[in-house]
Every structure is written in C-alpha cells, then in structure tokens.
Short mmCIF file of C-alpha atoms (C1' of nucleotides) in Angstrom, two decimals:
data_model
loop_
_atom_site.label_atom_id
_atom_site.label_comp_id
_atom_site.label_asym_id
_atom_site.label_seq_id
_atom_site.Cartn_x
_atom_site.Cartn_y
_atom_site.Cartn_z
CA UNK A 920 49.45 75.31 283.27
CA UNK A 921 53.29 75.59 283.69
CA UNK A 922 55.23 77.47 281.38
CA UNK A 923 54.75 78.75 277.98
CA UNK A 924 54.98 76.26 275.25
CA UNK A 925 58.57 76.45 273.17
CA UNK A 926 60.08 75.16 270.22
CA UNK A 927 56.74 74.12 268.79
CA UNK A 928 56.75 75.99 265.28
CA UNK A 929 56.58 74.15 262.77
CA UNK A 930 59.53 74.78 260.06
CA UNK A 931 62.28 74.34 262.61
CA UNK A 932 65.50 74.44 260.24
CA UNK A 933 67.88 71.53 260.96
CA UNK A 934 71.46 71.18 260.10
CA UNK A 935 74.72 72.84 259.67
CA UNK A 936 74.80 76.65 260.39
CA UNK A 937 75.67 79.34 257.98
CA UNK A 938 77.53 82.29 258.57
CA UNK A 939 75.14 84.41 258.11
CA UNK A 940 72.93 82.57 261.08
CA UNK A 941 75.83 82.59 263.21
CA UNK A 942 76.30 86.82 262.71
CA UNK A 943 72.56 86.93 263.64
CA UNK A 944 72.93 84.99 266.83
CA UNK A 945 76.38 86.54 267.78
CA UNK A 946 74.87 89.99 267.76
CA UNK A 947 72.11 89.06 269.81
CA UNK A 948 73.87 87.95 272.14
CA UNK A 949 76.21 89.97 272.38
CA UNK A 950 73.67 92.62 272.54
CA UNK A 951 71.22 90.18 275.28
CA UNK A 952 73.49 88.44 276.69
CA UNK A 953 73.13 84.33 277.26
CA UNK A 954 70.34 82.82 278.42
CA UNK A 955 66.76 82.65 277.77
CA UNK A 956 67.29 80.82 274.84
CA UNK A 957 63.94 80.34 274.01
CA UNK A 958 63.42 84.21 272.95
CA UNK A 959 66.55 83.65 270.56
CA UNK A 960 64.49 82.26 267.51
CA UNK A 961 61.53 84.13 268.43
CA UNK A 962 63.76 88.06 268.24
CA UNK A 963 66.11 86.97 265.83
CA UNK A 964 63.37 85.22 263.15
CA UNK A 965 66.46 82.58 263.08
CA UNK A 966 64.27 78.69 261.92
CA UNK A 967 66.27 77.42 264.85
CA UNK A 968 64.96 75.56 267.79
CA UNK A 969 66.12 77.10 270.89
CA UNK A 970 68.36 74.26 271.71
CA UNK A 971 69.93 73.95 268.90
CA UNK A 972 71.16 78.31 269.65
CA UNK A 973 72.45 77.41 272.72
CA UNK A 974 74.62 74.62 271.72
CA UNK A 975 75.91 76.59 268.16
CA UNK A 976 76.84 79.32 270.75
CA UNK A 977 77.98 76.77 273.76
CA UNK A 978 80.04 74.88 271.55
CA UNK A 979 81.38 76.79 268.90
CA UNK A 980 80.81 80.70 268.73
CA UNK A 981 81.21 81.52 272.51
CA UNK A 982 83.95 83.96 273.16
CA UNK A 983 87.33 82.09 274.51
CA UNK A 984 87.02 78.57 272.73
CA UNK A 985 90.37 77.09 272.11
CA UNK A 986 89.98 75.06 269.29
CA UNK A 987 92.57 72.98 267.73
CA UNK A 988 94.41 69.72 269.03
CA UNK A 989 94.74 69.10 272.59
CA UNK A 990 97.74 69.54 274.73
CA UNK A 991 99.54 66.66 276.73
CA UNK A 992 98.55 68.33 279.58
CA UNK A 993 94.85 68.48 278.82
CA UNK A 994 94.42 65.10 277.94
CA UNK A 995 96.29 64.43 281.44
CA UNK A 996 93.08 66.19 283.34
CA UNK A 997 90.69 64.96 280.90
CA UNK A 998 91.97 61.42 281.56
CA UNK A 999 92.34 61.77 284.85
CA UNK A 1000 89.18 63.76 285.63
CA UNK A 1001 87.24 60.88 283.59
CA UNK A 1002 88.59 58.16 285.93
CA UNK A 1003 87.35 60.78 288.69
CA UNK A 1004 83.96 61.55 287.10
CA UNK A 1005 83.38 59.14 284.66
CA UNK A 1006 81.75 60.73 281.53
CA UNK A 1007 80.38 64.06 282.99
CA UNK A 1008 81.90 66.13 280.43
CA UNK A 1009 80.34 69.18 281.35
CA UNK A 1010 81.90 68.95 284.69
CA UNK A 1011 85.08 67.82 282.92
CA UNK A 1012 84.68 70.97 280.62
CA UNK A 1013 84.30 73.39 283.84
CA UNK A 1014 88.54 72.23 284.57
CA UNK A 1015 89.16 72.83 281.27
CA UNK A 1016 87.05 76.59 280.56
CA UNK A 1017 88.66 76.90 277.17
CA UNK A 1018 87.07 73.63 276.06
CA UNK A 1019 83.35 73.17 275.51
CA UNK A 1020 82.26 69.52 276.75
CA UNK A 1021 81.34 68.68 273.06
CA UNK A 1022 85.06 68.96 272.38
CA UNK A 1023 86.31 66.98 275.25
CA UNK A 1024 83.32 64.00 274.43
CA UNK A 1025 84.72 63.94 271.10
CA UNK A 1026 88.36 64.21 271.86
CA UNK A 1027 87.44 61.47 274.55
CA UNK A 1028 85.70 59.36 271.64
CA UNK A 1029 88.14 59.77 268.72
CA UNK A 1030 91.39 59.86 270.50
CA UNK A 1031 91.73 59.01 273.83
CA UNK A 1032 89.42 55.93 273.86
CA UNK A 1033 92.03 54.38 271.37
CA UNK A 1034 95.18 55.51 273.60
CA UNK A 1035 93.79 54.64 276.43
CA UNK A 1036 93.32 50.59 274.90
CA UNK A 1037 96.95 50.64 273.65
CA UNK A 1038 98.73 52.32 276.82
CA UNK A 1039 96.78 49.92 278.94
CA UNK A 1040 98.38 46.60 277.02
CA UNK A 1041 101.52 48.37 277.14
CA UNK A 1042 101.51 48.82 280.61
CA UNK A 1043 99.78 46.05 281.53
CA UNK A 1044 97.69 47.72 283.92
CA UNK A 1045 93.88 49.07 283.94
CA UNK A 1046 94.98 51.54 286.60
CA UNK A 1047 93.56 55.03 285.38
CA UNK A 1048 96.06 56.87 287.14
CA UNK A 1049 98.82 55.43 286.09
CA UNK A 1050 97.56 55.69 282.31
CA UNK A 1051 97.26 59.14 283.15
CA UNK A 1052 101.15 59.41 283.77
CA UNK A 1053 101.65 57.22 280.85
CA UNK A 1054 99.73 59.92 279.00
CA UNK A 1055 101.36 62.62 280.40
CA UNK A 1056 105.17 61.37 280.73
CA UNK A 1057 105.54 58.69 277.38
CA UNK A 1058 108.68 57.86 279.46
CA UNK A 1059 106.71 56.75 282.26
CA UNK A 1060 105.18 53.57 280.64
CA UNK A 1061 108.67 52.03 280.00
CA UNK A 1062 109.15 52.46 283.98
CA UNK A 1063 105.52 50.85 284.76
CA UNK A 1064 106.57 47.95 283.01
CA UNK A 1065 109.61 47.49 285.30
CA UNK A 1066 108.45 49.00 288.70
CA UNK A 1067 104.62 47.56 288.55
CA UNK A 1068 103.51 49.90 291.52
CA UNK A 1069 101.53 47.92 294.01
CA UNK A 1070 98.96 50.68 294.76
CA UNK A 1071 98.39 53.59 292.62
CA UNK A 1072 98.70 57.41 294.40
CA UNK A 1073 95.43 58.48 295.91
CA UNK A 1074 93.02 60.43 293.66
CA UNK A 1075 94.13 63.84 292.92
CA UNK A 1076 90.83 66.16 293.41
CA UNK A 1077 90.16 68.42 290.52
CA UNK A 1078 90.98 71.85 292.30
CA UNK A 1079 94.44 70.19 293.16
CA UNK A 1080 95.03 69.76 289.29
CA UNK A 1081 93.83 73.10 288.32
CA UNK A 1082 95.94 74.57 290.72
CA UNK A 1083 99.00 72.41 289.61
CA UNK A 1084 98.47 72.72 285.64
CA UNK A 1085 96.26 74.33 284.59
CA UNK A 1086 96.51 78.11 285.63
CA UNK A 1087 97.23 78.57 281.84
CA UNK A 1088 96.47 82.30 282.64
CA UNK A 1089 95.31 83.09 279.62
"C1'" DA B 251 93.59 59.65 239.13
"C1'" DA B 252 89.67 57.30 241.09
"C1'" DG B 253 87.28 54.65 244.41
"C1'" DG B 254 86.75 52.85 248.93
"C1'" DC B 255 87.57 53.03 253.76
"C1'" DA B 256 88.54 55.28 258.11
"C1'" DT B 257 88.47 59.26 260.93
"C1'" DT B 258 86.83 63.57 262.68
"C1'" DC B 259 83.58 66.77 264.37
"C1'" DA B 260 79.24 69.52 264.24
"C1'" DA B 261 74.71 68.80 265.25
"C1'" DC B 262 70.57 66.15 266.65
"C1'" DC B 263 67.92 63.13 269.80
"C1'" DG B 264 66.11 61.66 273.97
"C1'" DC B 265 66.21 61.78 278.86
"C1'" DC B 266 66.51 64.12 283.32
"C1'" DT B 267 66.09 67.95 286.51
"C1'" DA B 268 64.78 72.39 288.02
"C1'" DA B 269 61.72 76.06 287.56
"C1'" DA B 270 57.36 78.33 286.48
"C1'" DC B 271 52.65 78.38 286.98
"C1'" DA C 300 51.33 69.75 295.47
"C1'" DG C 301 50.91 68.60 290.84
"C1'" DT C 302 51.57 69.56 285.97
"C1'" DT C 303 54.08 71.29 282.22
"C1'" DT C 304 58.01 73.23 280.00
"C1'" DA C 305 62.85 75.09 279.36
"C1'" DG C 306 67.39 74.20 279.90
"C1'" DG C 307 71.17 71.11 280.33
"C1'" DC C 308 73.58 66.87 279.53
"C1'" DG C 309 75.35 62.51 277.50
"C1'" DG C 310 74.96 59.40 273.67
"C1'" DT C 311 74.69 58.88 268.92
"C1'" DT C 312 74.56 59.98 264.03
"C1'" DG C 313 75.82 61.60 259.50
"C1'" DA C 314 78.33 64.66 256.40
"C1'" DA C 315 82.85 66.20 255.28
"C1'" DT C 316 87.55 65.30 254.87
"C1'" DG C 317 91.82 62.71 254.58
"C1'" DC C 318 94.36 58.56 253.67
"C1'" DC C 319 95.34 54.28 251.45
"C1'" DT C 320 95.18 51.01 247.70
#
DNA sequence: AAGGCATTCAACCGCCTAAAC
DNA sequence: AGTTTAGGCGGTTGAATGCCT
C-alpha cells in the first residue's frame, strides 16, 4: 500500500468559488499554513477536492498577487523568459513572484500570442529577442526594420533580468 | 435597445514526478 | 524494489463580460 487514498468522496463541488468558501480556506490557512492540501477539505468540511484548494489559494487568494494588467516590463521577461523556457510558466512565474503562472499562461494566451504574430510581420524577423525589445522599446521595431541585426545578443539568463528589472522592491 | 460575436479569465482535466508505504 | 497516491504543472474549456452591428 502507498499512501492514503484522497479526493475520493463522492459530492466533490465543482465550479466557481464563493466568498464564503474562500473565508473558510483563508483562515485555515492562515491558521495551518500551506501545504498538505489534502487535509484542507477534510478540516474545513469545504466539497472541494484538494486540488482544486491549492490552486483557488495558488492563483488567486495567496497573499502578494498583483492582479491587474501587465507592465511593459513584465511582458519583456515573460517574453523573453518564454523564448528561454518555452512554456514553463511556473518557472516563468518564480521571475515574476507577484504573478501566479495561471496569470502569465493566460496573459501569454490572450495577449501576447497576438503581439507577438503582429511585431514579428512588422519586424520581419522570428528572432525572440529582438521581439522582446520590440515589446519593450515600441521605438525599437522602426530601427529593426532599418538595421536588420545579423545575429541577435546572446541569451540573457533569468537572474541577469531579475537583477536588471525586476527588483520592483515591493 | 437587442442580439451576436469576440475576448478574458477562473477553474477543471489529464499527465508526470516525487514521496510514502 | 515495486506499488500507489499527493502534489504540481501545462493545456484546455466554459461562463461572464464587453464591444460591435
């Protein structure tokens, strides 16, 4: 046998969350702490699968969540962290701590996907990097189109941008 | 003012990995 | 060492909302 069985009740509630399950799950973890999320439902008598309390408290009533649009400068790391990472938005999320990686997927999805298509025709170039700039600086796609860099700048590692940007010190 | 379409975002689903036994 | 489960992650969906005709 491995571990205990979890989540197997039947009348697992689905859908959005009220407030009042949100208070319940707050104060327990605000009294517990985070983690073991499988005792959640079973001490709180919330109809909620354990997952689904860790992602209503991951993504949206976790202490420090910016919420809101995005900055130029975060969708500069987010692009440019994608072209690093491709789509590991949790590890995206960790350069960006007021963002969950829920956020940043659907930022990615509903926004950026879209810029990303029309910066690249006006550029004319695929180059991640330089759509990051493009992003970043609207000025610099008007000088893409006339310089055309040969070779785009080496990667920038993610501790180099935090350390450049994004020491948004609270 | 009403209906239809497009967009946004919260939440679910399924898979993978690490941990417990 | 093998089996089983919890936790975590990325992809996808569907309801709510806003915009356009």
């Amino acid at each position: 046998m491995g571990r205990p069985p979890c989540c197997d009740k039947p009348g697992i509630k689905k859908g959005p969350w009220t407030p009042e399950e949100d208070l319940i799950l707050v104060s327990y973890i605000q009294e517990h702490g985070p983690g073991n999320w499988r005792s959640v439902p079973i001490n709180t008598g919330l109809l909620r699968c354990s997952k689904s309390c860790r992602l209503r408290w991951t993504n949206y009533l976790r202490p420090g969540i910016k919420r809101g649009s995005f900055t130029p400068h975060e969708e500069g790391i987010i692009i440019h962290l994608q072209a690093l990472l491709g789509n590991k938005w949790a590890a995206i999320a960790s350069y960006l701590p007021q963002r969950t990686d829920n956020d940043i997927k659907n930022y990615w999805n509903t926004h950026l996907k879209k810029k990303l298509i029309k910066l690249q025709e006006t550029i004319g170039s695929h180059d991640p990097f330089a759509i990051e700039a493009a992003t970043v600086n609207p000025e610099f796609a008007g000088v893409q189109l006339q310089q055309q860099h040969p070779h785009s700048p080496p990667p920038m590692l993610p501790a180099q941008i935090t350390s450049q940007g994004c020491s948004k010190g609270g």
